[in-house]
């Protein structure tokens, strides 16, 4: 199984983002807290160059509290300023201002030494599709947001949202593309609903999910569906189909239908708060392979 997902509009998005980079001080990168690595595009390190970096683990309302903290620590250990946010509800949003200022400490100090005071920091939001960029921008802008419009010396058409006296945010986010270097990345993106369902069938997605849950979130399936969890993924799926009355015409179990239920339940956090990827100390090989930590500061 190999995914190709780099349509033409993504190369345009990359060019636009590279241009926008010239205008900003700090990159606010959103990842999905359930799959922090698969929802992260390592190319951003090269695109961001030496800009200050903030990483937001968005949708943390859907992911595992214990893993959220571990991921935050992990990204901090990699030189990011990291924060957990729920852009939909606004939880954690207020802390982002502080995160931006902390990330730009060195720049603020440089400005101060040169006698430049109170120059607003300019920020840009980036992330793969569906990670919550628009929701985040709306949430942090709030009602008080004022678009400052075109400014002299700024590329025509750029709109800046003044968040407060210290920070201005570019109103259009940079769209990164997911990077399918590994089948698991595709599987994880499909499971959270970030890529079209027809790329992977729900049956294989659900079997993978069941295997993962029975290993790392024992009891989650039992609790949701009232089944007795076995070590065999197909058996578990069959048990779910039975409990949910998923039957084909002849009376056989409809495993496709049960798979659909299961994946939907996962996406809506009905199986509990689940994180599909663990930071290095738990799964070192996978993460070392997939993470490019060369943030040049
Ligand atoms: P974009 O493509 O990156 O701009 O993503 P959107 O802002 O359009 O968000 C994609 C989906 O994720 C929408 O259905 C949002 O309501 C949802 N969403 C965004 N942030 C959060 C969050 O923190 N928690 C939850 N549960 N859903 C979120």
CSV table of C-alpha atoms in Angstrom, one decimal, residues 6-296:
chain,number,residue,atom,x,y,z
A,6,UNK,CA,0.8,15.7,-3.4
A,7,UNK,CA,-1.7,17.3,-5.7
A,8,UNK,CA,-0.8,20.4,-7.7
A,9,UNK,CA,-2.5,22.8,-5.4
A,10,UNK,CA,-0.1,21.7,-2.7
A,11,UNK,CA,3.0,22.9,-4.6
A,12,UNK,CA,1.2,26.3,-4.9
A,13,UNK,CA,0.4,26.2,-1.2
A,14,UNK,CA,4.1,25.6,-0.5
A,15,UNK,CA,5.2,28.5,-2.7
A,16,UNK,CA,2.7,30.8,-1.0
A,17,UNK,CA,3.9,29.6,2.4
A,18,UNK,CA,7.5,30.2,1.6
A,19,UNK,CA,6.6,33.8,0.5
A,20,UNK,CA,4.6,34.4,3.7
A,21,UNK,CA,7.5,33.1,5.8
A,22,UNK,CA,9.4,36.2,4.9
A,23,UNK,CA,6.8,38.3,6.6
A,24,UNK,CA,6.7,36.6,10.0
A,25,UNK,CA,8.7,36.0,13.1
A,26,UNK,CA,7.1,32.9,14.5
A,27,UNK,CA,5.5,29.8,13.1
A,28,UNK,CA,2.5,28.4,15.0
A,29,UNK,CA,2.3,24.8,13.9
A,30,UNK,CA,-0.9,22.7,14.6
A,31,UNK,CA,-0.8,19.0,14.9
A,32,UNK,CA,-3.6,16.6,15.9
A,33,UNK,CA,-3.0,15.5,19.5
A,34,UNK,CA,-4.2,12.0,18.6
A,35,UNK,CA,-1.5,11.5,16.0
A,36,UNK,CA,1.2,14.1,16.6
A,37,UNK,CA,3.7,12.6,14.2
A,38,UNK,CA,1.5,11.5,11.3
A,39,UNK,CA,-0.2,14.9,11.3
A,40,UNK,CA,3.1,16.7,11.2
A,41,UNK,CA,5.0,17.4,8.0
A,42,UNK,CA,8.7,17.4,8.6
A,43,UNK,CA,9.3,19.6,5.6
A,44,UNK,CA,8.1,22.5,7.7
A,45,UNK,CA,11.5,22.6,9.4
A,46,UNK,CA,13.2,23.5,6.1
A,47,UNK,CA,10.4,25.9,5.1
A,48,UNK,CA,10.5,27.7,8.5
A,49,UNK,CA,14.2,28.0,8.5
A,50,UNK,CA,15.3,29.9,11.6
A,51,UNK,CA,11.9,31.3,12.6
A,52,UNK,CA,10.8,30.8,16.2
A,53,UNK,CA,8.5,27.8,16.6
A,54,UNK,CA,5.4,27.1,18.6
A,55,UNK,CA,3.7,23.7,18.3
A,56,UNK,CA,0.0,23.3,19.3
A,57,UNK,CA,-1.4,19.9,20.1
A,58,UNK,CA,-4.9,20.6,18.9
A,59,UNK,CA,-8.0,18.6,19.5
A,60,UNK,CA,-6.6,17.5,22.9
A,61,UNK,CA,-10.2,17.0,24.0
A,62,UNK,CA,-10.1,13.8,21.9
A,63,UNK,CA,-6.7,12.4,23.0
A,64,UNK,CA,-5.4,10.7,26.0
A,65,UNK,CA,-4.5,13.0,28.9
A,66,UNK,CA,-1.4,11.1,29.9
A,67,UNK,CA,-0.1,11.0,26.4
A,68,UNK,CA,-0.9,14.7,25.9
A,69,UNK,CA,1.5,15.6,28.7
A,70,UNK,CA,4.2,13.3,27.3
A,71,UNK,CA,3.9,14.7,23.9
A,72,UNK,CA,4.1,18.3,25.2
A,73,UNK,CA,7.3,17.4,27.1
A,74,UNK,CA,8.6,15.6,24.0
A,75,UNK,CA,8.2,18.6,21.8
A,76,UNK,CA,9.6,20.9,24.4
A,77,UNK,CA,12.6,18.6,24.6
A,78,UNK,CA,13.0,19.2,20.9
A,79,UNK,CA,13.2,23.0,21.3
A,80,UNK,CA,9.6,23.9,20.6
A,81,UNK,CA,7.3,25.9,22.8
A,82,UNK,CA,4.4,23.5,23.1
A,83,UNK,CA,0.8,23.8,24.3
A,84,UNK,CA,-2.4,21.8,24.3
A,85,UNK,CA,-5.4,23.4,22.8
A,86,UNK,CA,-9.0,22.7,22.0
A,87,UNK,CA,-9.7,25.2,19.3
A,88,UNK,CA,-13.4,24.2,19.1
A,89,UNK,CA,-14.1,25.1,22.7
A,90,UNK,CA,-11.4,27.6,23.2
A,91,UNK,CA,-9.6,25.6,26.0
A,92,UNK,CA,-5.9,26.5,26.2
A,93,UNK,CA,-6.2,29.3,23.6
A,94,UNK,CA,-5.3,32.0,26.0
A,95,UNK,CA,-1.9,30.4,26.8
A,96,UNK,CA,-0.9,30.6,23.1
A,97,UNK,CA,-0.1,34.3,23.4
A,98,UNK,CA,2.4,33.5,26.2
A,99,UNK,CA,3.8,30.6,24.1
A,100,UNK,CA,4.4,33.0,21.2
A,101,UNK,CA,6.1,35.5,23.3
A,102,UNK,CA,8.3,32.9,25.0
A,103,UNK,CA,9.2,31.4,21.6
A,104,UNK,CA,10.3,34.9,20.4
A,105,UNK,CA,12.2,35.8,23.6
A,106,UNK,CA,15.6,36.0,21.7
A,107,UNK,CA,14.1,38.2,19.0
A,108,UNK,CA,12.5,40.5,21.5
A,109,UNK,CA,15.8,40.8,23.3
A,110,UNK,CA,17.6,41.6,20.0
A,111,UNK,CA,15.1,44.3,19.2
A,112,UNK,CA,15.4,45.8,22.6
A,113,UNK,CA,19.2,46.0,22.3
A,114,UNK,CA,18.7,47.8,19.1
A,115,UNK,CA,16.3,50.2,20.7
A,116,UNK,CA,13.3,48.8,18.9
A,117,UNK,CA,10.5,48.5,21.5
A,118,UNK,CA,7.0,47.2,21.2
A,119,UNK,CA,7.2,46.0,17.6
A,120,UNK,CA,4.4,43.4,17.3
A,121,UNK,CA,5.5,39.9,16.7
A,122,UNK,CA,4.1,38.5,13.5
A,123,UNK,CA,2.9,35.0,13.4
A,124,UNK,CA,1.5,32.5,10.9
A,125,UNK,CA,-0.5,29.3,11.5
A,126,UNK,CA,0.5,26.2,9.6
A,127,UNK,CA,-0.7,22.6,9.5
A,128,UNK,CA,-2.1,19.8,7.3
A,129,UNK,CA,-5.8,19.9,6.2
A,130,UNK,CA,-8.4,19.4,8.9
A,131,UNK,CA,-6.0,19.8,11.8
A,132,UNK,CA,-8.1,22.8,12.9
A,133,UNK,CA,-6.3,25.8,11.5
A,134,UNK,CA,-9.4,27.9,10.7
A,135,UNK,CA,-11.1,26.9,13.9
A,136,UNK,CA,-7.9,28.0,15.8
A,137,UNK,CA,-7.6,31.3,14.0
A,138,UNK,CA,-11.3,32.1,14.7
A,139,UNK,CA,-10.9,31.1,18.3
A,140,UNK,CA,-7.8,33.1,19.1
A,141,UNK,CA,-9.1,36.1,17.1
A,142,UNK,CA,-12.3,36.2,19.1
A,143,UNK,CA,-14.7,39.0,18.8
A,144,UNK,CA,-12.2,41.7,19.6
A,145,UNK,CA,-10.2,40.9,16.5
A,146,UNK,CA,-9.5,43.7,14.2
A,147,UNK,CA,-8.1,43.2,10.8
A,148,UNK,CA,-5.4,45.7,10.2
A,149,UNK,CA,-5.6,45.5,6.5
A,150,UNK,CA,-2.8,46.1,4.0
A,151,UNK,CA,0.2,47.8,5.4
A,152,UNK,CA,2.9,49.6,3.6
A,153,UNK,CA,5.7,47.2,2.8
A,154,UNK,CA,3.6,44.1,3.2
A,155,UNK,CA,2.7,42.0,0.2
A,156,UNK,CA,-0.5,43.2,-1.3
A,157,UNK,CA,-3.6,41.4,0.0
A,158,UNK,CA,-2.2,40.1,3.2
A,159,UNK,CA,-4.5,40.6,6.1
A,160,UNK,CA,-3.2,40.7,9.7
A,161,UNK,CA,-5.3,40.1,12.7
A,162,UNK,CA,-4.2,42.1,15.7
A,163,UNK,CA,-4.5,39.7,18.6
A,164,UNK,CA,-3.2,42.2,21.2
A,165,UNK,CA,-0.6,44.8,21.3
A,166,UNK,CA,2.2,42.2,21.0
A,167,UNK,CA,1.1,39.8,18.3
A,168,UNK,CA,-0.3,40.0,14.8
A,169,UNK,CA,-1.5,36.9,13.0
A,170,UNK,CA,-1.6,36.3,9.3
A,171,UNK,CA,-5.3,35.6,8.6
A,172,UNK,CA,-4.6,32.8,6.1
A,173,UNK,CA,-2.9,29.7,7.4
A,174,UNK,CA,-0.2,27.8,5.6
A,175,UNK,CA,-1.4,24.5,4.3
A,176,UNK,CA,1.0,21.7,4.7
A,177,UNK,CA,0.6,18.3,3.1
A,178,UNK,CA,0.6,15.0,4.9
A,179,UNK,CA,3.7,12.9,4.3
A,180,UNK,CA,3.0,9.3,3.7
A,181,UNK,CA,6.4,7.8,4.2
A,182,UNK,CA,5.0,4.9,6.0
A,183,UNK,CA,1.7,3.0,5.8
A,184,UNK,CA,1.0,3.8,9.4
A,185,UNK,CA,0.9,7.5,8.6
A,186,UNK,CA,-1.9,6.9,6.0
A,187,UNK,CA,-3.7,4.6,8.4
A,188,UNK,CA,-3.6,7.1,11.2
A,189,UNK,CA,-4.7,10.0,9.0
A,190,UNK,CA,-7.6,7.9,7.7
A,191,UNK,CA,-8.6,6.8,11.2
A,192,UNK,CA,-8.9,10.4,12.4
A,193,UNK,CA,-10.9,11.2,9.2
A,194,UNK,CA,-8.2,13.5,7.8
A,195,UNK,CA,-8.0,11.8,4.4
A,196,UNK,CA,-10.8,10.4,2.3
A,197,UNK,CA,-12.3,7.2,3.6
A,198,UNK,CA,-12.2,5.5,0.2
A,199,UNK,CA,-8.4,5.4,0.3
A,200,UNK,CA,-8.4,2.8,2.9
A,201,UNK,CA,-11.4,0.5,3.5
A,202,UNK,CA,-13.0,0.7,6.9
A,203,UNK,CA,-12.6,-3.0,7.4
A,204,UNK,CA,-8.8,-2.9,7.5
A,205,UNK,CA,-8.9,0.3,9.4
A,206,UNK,CA,-11.1,-1.1,12.0
A,207,UNK,CA,-9.0,-4.3,12.4
A,208,UNK,CA,-5.9,-2.2,12.9
A,209,UNK,CA,-7.7,0.0,15.4
A,210,UNK,CA,-9.0,-3.0,17.3
A,211,UNK,CA,-5.5,-4.5,17.6
A,212,UNK,CA,-4.2,-1.2,18.9
A,213,UNK,CA,-7.0,-0.7,21.4
A,214,UNK,CA,-6.8,-4.2,22.8
A,215,UNK,CA,-3.1,-3.8,23.3
A,216,UNK,CA,-2.9,-0.2,24.7
A,217,UNK,CA,-6.5,0.6,25.8
A,218,UNK,CA,-7.7,-2.6,27.2
A,219,UNK,CA,-11.3,-2.6,28.2
A,220,UNK,CA,-12.3,0.3,25.9
A,221,UNK,CA,-14.1,-2.0,23.5
A,222,UNK,CA,-15.6,-4.0,26.3
A,223,UNK,CA,-17.0,-0.9,27.8
A,224,UNK,CA,-18.4,0.6,24.7
A,225,UNK,CA,-19.9,-2.5,23.2
A,226,UNK,CA,-20.3,-4.9,26.0
A,227,UNK,CA,-18.2,-7.5,24.4
A,228,UNK,CA,-15.6,-9.8,25.9
A,229,UNK,CA,-12.3,-8.7,24.3
A,230,UNK,CA,-10.3,-11.4,22.7
A,231,UNK,CA,-6.8,-11.3,21.3
A,232,UNK,CA,-8.2,-11.8,17.8
A,233,UNK,CA,-9.2,-8.6,16.0
A,234,UNK,CA,-11.7,-10.3,13.7
A,235,UNK,CA,-13.3,-12.0,16.6
A,236,UNK,CA,-13.7,-8.7,18.4
A,237,UNK,CA,-15.2,-7.1,15.3
A,238,UNK,CA,-17.6,-10.0,14.9
A,239,UNK,CA,-18.6,-9.6,18.6
A,240,UNK,CA,-19.2,-5.9,18.0
A,241,UNK,CA,-21.3,-6.7,14.8
A,242,UNK,CA,-23.4,-9.1,16.9
A,243,UNK,CA,-24.0,-6.7,19.7
A,244,UNK,CA,-24.9,-3.9,17.2
A,245,UNK,CA,-27.1,-6.2,15.2
A,246,UNK,CA,-25.1,-5.7,12.0
A,247,UNK,CA,-26.4,-8.5,9.8
A,248,UNK,CA,-26.4,-9.2,6.1
A,249,UNK,CA,-29.5,-10.4,4.3
A,250,UNK,CA,-28.7,-14.1,4.8
A,251,UNK,CA,-28.1,-13.6,8.5
A,252,UNK,CA,-24.3,-13.5,8.4
A,253,UNK,CA,-22.6,-10.7,10.3
A,254,UNK,CA,-22.0,-7.5,8.4
A,255,UNK,CA,-18.4,-6.7,9.4
A,256,UNK,CA,-18.2,-3.8,7.0
A,257,UNK,CA,-21.1,-2.1,8.7
A,258,UNK,CA,-19.6,-2.8,12.2
A,259,UNK,CA,-16.3,-1.4,11.0
A,260,UNK,CA,-18.1,1.8,10.0
A,261,UNK,CA,-19.6,2.1,13.5
A,262,UNK,CA,-16.3,1.5,15.2
A,263,UNK,CA,-14.4,4.0,13.2
A,264,UNK,CA,-17.1,6.6,13.7
A,265,UNK,CA,-17.1,5.9,17.4
A,266,UNK,CA,-13.3,6.4,17.5
A,267,UNK,CA,-13.5,9.7,15.6
A,268,UNK,CA,-16.1,11.0,18.1
A,269,UNK,CA,-14.1,9.8,21.1
A,270,UNK,CA,-16.9,7.4,22.0
A,271,UNK,CA,-14.2,4.8,22.8
A,272,UNK,CA,-12.6,7.2,25.3
A,273,UNK,CA,-9.8,9.6,24.7
A,274,UNK,CA,-7.3,7.7,22.6
A,275,UNK,CA,-3.9,8.7,21.3
A,276,UNK,CA,-2.6,6.5,18.5
A,277,UNK,CA,1.0,7.5,18.6
A,278,UNK,CA,3.4,7.5,21.6
A,279,UNK,CA,6.4,9.7,22.1
A,280,UNK,CA,9.9,8.1,21.8
A,281,UNK,CA,10.4,6.4,25.1
A,282,UNK,CA,7.5,4.1,24.3
A,283,UNK,CA,8.1,3.6,20.5
A,284,UNK,CA,11.6,4.8,19.9
A,285,UNK,CA,12.3,3.2,16.5
A,286,UNK,CA,9.2,4.5,14.7
A,287,UNK,CA,9.6,8.0,16.0
A,288,UNK,CA,13.3,8.4,15.5
A,289,UNK,CA,12.7,7.4,11.9
A,290,UNK,CA,9.9,9.7,11.3
A,291,UNK,CA,10.9,12.8,13.2
A,292,UNK,CA,13.2,15.4,11.8
A,293,UNK,CA,14.2,17.5,14.7
A,294,UNK,CA,16.6,19.8,12.9
A,295,UNK,CA,15.0,23.0,14.0
A,296,UNK,CA,17.6,25.6,13.4
